[in-house]
Coordinates of C-alpha atoms in Angstrom, one line a residue:
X71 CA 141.5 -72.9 8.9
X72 CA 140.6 -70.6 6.1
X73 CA 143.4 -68.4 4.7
X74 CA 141.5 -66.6 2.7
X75 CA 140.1 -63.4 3.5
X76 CA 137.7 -62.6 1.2
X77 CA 136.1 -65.7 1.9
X78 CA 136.1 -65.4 5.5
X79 CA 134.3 -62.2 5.5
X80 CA 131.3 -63.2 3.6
X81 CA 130.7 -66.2 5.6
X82 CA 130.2 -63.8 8.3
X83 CA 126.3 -63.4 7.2
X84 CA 125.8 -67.1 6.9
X85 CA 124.4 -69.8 9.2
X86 CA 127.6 -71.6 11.3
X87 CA 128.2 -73.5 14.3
X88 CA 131.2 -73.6 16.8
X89 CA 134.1 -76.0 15.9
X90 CA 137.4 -76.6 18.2
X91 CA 136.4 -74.2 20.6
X92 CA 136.5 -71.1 18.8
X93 CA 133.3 -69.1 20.2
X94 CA 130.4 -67.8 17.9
X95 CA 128.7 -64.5 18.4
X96 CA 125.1 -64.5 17.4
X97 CA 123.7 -61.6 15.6
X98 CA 120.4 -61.0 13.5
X99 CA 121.1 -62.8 10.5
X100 CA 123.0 -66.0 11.6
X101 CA 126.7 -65.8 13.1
X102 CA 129.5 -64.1 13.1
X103 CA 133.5 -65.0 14.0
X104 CA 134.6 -64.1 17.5
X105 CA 137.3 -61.6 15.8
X106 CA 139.6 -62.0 18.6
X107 CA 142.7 -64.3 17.3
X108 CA 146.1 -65.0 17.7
X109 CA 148.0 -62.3 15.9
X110 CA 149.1 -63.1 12.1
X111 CA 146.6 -66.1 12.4
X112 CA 143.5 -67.4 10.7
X113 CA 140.8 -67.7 12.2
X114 CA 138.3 -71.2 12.0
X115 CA 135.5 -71.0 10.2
X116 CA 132.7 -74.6 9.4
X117 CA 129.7 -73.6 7.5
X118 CA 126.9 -76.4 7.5
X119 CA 127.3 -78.1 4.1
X120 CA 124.1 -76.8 2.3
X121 CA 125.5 -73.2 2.8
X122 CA 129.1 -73.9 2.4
X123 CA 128.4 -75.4 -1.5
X124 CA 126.3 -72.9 -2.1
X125 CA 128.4 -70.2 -1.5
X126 CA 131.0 -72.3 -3.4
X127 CA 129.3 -72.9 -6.6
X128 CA 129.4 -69.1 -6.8
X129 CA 132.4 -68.1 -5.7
X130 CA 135.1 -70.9 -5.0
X131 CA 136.6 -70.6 -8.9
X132 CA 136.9 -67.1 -8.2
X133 CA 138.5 -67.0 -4.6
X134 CA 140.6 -70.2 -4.3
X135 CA 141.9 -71.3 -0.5
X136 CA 143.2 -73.4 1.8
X137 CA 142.2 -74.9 5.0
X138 CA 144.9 -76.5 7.1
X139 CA 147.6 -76.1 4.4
X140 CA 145.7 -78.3 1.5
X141 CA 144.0 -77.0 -1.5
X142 CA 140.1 -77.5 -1.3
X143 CA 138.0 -77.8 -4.0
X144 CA 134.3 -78.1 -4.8
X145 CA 133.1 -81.9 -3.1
X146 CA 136.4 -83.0 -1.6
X147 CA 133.9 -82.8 1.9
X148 CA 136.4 -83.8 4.7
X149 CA 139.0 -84.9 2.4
X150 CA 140.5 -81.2 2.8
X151 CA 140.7 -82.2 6.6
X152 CA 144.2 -84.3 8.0
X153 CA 143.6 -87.6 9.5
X154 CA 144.3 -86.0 13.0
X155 CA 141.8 -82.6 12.2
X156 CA 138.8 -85.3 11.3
X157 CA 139.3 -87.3 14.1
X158 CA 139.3 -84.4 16.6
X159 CA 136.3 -83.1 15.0
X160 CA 134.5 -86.4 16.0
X161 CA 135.6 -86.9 19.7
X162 CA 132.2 -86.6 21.6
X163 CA 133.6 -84.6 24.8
X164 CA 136.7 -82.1 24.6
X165 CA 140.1 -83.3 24.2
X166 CA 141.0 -82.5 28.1
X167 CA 138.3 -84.5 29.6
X168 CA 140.0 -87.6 27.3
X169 CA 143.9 -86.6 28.5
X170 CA 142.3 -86.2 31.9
X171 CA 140.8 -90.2 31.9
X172 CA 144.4 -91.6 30.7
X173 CA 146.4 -89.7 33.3
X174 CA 144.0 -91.4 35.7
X175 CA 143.5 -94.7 33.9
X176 CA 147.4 -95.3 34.0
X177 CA 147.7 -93.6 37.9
X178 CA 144.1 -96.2 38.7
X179 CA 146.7 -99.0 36.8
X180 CA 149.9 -98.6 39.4
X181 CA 147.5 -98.8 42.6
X182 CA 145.9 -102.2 41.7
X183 CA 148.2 -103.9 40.4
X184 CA 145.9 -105.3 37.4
X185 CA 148.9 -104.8 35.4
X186 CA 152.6 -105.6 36.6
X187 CA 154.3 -102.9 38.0
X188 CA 157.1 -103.8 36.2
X189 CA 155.3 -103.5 32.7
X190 CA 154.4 -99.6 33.9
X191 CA 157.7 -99.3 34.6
X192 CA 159.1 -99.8 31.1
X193 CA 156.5 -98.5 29.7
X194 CA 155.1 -96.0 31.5
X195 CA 158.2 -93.9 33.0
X196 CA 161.3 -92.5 31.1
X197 CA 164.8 -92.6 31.4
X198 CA 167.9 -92.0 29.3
X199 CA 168.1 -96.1 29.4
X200 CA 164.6 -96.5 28.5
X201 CA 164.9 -94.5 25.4
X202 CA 168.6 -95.9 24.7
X203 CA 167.1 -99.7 24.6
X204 CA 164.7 -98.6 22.2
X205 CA 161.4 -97.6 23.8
X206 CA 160.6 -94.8 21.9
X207 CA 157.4 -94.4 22.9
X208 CA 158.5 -93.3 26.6
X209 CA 159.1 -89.8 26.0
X210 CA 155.3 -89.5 25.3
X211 CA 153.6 -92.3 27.6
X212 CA 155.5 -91.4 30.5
X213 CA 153.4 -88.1 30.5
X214 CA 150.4 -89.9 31.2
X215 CA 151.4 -91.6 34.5
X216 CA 151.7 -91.1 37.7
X217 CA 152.6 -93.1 41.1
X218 CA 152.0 -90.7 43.6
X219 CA 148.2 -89.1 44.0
X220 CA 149.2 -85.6 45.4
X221 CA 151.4 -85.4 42.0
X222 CA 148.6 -86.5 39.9
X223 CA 146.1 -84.0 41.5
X224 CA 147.7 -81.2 41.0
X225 CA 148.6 -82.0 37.3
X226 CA 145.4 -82.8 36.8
X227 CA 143.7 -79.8 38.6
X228 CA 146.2 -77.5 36.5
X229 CA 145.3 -79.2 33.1
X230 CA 141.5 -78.9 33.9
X231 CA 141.8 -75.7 34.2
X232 CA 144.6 -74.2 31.9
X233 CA 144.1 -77.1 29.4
X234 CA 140.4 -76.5 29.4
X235 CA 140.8 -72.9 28.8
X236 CA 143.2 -73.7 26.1
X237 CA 141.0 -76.1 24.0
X238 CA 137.9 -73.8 24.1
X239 CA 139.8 -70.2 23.5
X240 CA 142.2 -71.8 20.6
X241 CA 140.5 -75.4 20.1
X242 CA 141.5 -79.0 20.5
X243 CA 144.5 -79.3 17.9
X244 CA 146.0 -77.2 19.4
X245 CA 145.6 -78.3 23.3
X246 CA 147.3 -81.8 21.4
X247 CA 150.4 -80.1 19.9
X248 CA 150.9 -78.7 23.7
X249 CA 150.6 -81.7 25.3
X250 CA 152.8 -83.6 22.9
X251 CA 155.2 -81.0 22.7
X252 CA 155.4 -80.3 26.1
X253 CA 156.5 -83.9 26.9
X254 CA 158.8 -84.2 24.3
X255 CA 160.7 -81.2 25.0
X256 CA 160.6 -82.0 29.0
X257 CA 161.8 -85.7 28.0
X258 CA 164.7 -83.7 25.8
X259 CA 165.9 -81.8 28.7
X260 CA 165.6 -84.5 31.0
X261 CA 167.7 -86.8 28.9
X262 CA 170.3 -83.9 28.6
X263 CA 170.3 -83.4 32.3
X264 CA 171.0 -87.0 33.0
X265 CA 173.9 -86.8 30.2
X266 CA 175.6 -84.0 32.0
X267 CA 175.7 -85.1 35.4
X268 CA 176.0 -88.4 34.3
X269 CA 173.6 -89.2 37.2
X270 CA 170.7 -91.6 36.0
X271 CA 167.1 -90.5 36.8
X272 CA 164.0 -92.8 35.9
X273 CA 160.8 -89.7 35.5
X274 CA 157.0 -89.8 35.1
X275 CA 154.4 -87.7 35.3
X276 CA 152.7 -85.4 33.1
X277 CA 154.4 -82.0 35.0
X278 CA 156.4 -81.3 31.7
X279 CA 153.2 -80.9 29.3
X280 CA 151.3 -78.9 32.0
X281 CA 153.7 -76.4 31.7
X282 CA 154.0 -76.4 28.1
X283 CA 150.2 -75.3 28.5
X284 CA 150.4 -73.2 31.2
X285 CA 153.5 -71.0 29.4
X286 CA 151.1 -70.8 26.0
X287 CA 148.2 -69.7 28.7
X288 CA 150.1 -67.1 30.2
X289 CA 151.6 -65.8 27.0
X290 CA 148.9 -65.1 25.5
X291 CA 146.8 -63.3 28.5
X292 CA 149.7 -62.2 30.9
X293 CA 147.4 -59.6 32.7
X294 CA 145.0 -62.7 33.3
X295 CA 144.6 -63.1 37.2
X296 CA 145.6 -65.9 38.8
X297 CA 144.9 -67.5 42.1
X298 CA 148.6 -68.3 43.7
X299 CA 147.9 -70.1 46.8
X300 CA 144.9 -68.1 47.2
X301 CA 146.4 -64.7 46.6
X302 CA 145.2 -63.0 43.1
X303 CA 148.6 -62.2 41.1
X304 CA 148.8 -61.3 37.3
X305 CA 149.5 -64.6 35.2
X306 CA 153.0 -63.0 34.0
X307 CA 154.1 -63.3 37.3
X308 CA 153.0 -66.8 38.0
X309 CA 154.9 -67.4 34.9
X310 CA 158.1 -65.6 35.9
X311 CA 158.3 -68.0 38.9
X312 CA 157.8 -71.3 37.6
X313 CA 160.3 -70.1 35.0
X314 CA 163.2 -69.2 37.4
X315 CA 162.9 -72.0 39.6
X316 CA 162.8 -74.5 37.3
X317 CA 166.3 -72.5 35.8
X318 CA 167.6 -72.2 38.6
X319 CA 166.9 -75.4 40.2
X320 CA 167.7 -77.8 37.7
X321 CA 170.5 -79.2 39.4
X322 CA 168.6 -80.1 42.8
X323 CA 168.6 -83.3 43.7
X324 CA 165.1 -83.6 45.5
X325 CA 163.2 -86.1 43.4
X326 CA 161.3 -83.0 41.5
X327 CA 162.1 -82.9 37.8
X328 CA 162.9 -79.2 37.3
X329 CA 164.8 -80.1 33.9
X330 CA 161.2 -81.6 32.9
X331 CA 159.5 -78.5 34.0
X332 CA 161.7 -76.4 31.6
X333 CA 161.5 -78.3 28.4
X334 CA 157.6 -78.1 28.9
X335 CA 157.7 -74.4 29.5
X336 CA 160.3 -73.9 26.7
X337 CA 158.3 -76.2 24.7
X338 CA 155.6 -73.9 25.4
X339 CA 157.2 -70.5 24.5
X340 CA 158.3 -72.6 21.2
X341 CA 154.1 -73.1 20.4
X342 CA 153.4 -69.4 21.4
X343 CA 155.9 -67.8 18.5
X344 CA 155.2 -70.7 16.2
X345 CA 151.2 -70.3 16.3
X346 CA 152.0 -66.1 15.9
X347 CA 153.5 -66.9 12.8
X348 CA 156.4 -64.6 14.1
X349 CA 159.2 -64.3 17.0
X350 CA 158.2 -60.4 17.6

């Protein structure tokens, strides 16, 4: 992320290439930025390296910046990059397509019994108990699995989509940070939920994350039309519903995890101001 303007603009004339999913416009003399952002944002810029130092070597003394919050300076290469920034930049298919094989991976595990259902069950679910006896990693992996197929299809049909969408319009970092967030404030709420009604629920499924990604979706283009059981409907009011029944729901006692659902979403609206840079 280059936070420095000056910079950005005269690598507007220069060869590039699309990183994270931020589109490239072509024009006569190489590319330029798609200049539609996220507002109070940077926007991602990756020159080839014979052009970046080149430009460098003339002007980087001159115009210091910063990409993803470090200094940079003249043959650091990726060093400039986080751990998690250089090894997203190497996957060799988007980020979805690899969050869409481990949802199915784990669901594939539960129906053949390959690995003890009672292993998946630790493991693979969460619970006010599970975290309590120390399994910190179940309010993350339990976002990833699924027992029932119908519940796994339409999570996964809703993260091809909205997740797809996601990754190419604001790039793979951020499509992780939903996810992850997503989950962890769905396993918050859950784990609340089971506090105050004292009633013990065991919950899996990656519901909580989708909705962290479909709130960030829908925030960001609320006049975006959306299919709702085949009837067109602006995304704001998609939104508005899954909002209110998961609120107003919370206490139902059907097996559906409407505490989940609003941790995700909340987790969601939390991304949406945070990646402005601003609540209004």
């Amino acid at each position: 992320i280059v936070s420095n303007t000056a910079f950005a603009k005269n690598c507007f004339g220069m060869t590039g290439q699309r990183i994270a999913g931020q589109p490239w416009v072509p024009k006569s003399n190489g590319f330029r930025l798609n200049p539609f952002g996220l507002p109070g944002r940077t926007q991602l810029v990756y020159l080839r390296k014979t052009n970046f130092f080149s430009f460098q070597k003339k002007s980087i003394n001159k115009t210091p910046f910063k990409i993803f919050g470090q200094s940079f300076k003249g043959g650091q290469g990726r060093r400039g990059f986080s751990t998690i920034d250089n090894w997203l930049r190497n996957l060799r298919r988007p980020l979805y397509i690899y969050l869409l094989g481990a949802n199915i991976a784990v669901f594939l595990a539960w129906q053949s019994g390959i690995i003890s259902k009672d292993f998946l069950m630790k493991n693979f679910s969460f619970s006010a108990y599970s975290l309590e006896s120390g399994r910190i990693w179940t309010p993350f992996t339990y976002s990833i699995s699924h027992y029932n197929f119908f519940h796994m299809l339409f999570n996964m049909v809703s993260l091809y989509f909205f997740g797809r969408a996601c990754e190419w319009r604001f790039g793979s970092k951020t499509l992780l940070q939903l996810y992850v967030v997503g989950a962890l404030a769905g396993a918050f709420f859950i784990y609340s939920q089971s506090k105050r009604t004292g009633i013990p629920s065991i919950t899996l499924g990656a519901s909580a994350s989708v909705s962290s990604i479909l709130a960030f979706y829908i925030l960001n283009f609320p006049n975006e039309t959306i299919l709702l059981y085949f009837f067109p409907v602006p995304a704001w009011v998609v939104g508005s519903l899954i909002f209110l029944q998961s609120l107003f729901l919370i206490n139902d006692q059907s097996g559906v995890s409407h505490a989940g659902h609003l941790g995700g979403f909340i987790g969601g609206l939390m991304m949406y101001f945070y990646k402005r840079g601003r609540l209004f």
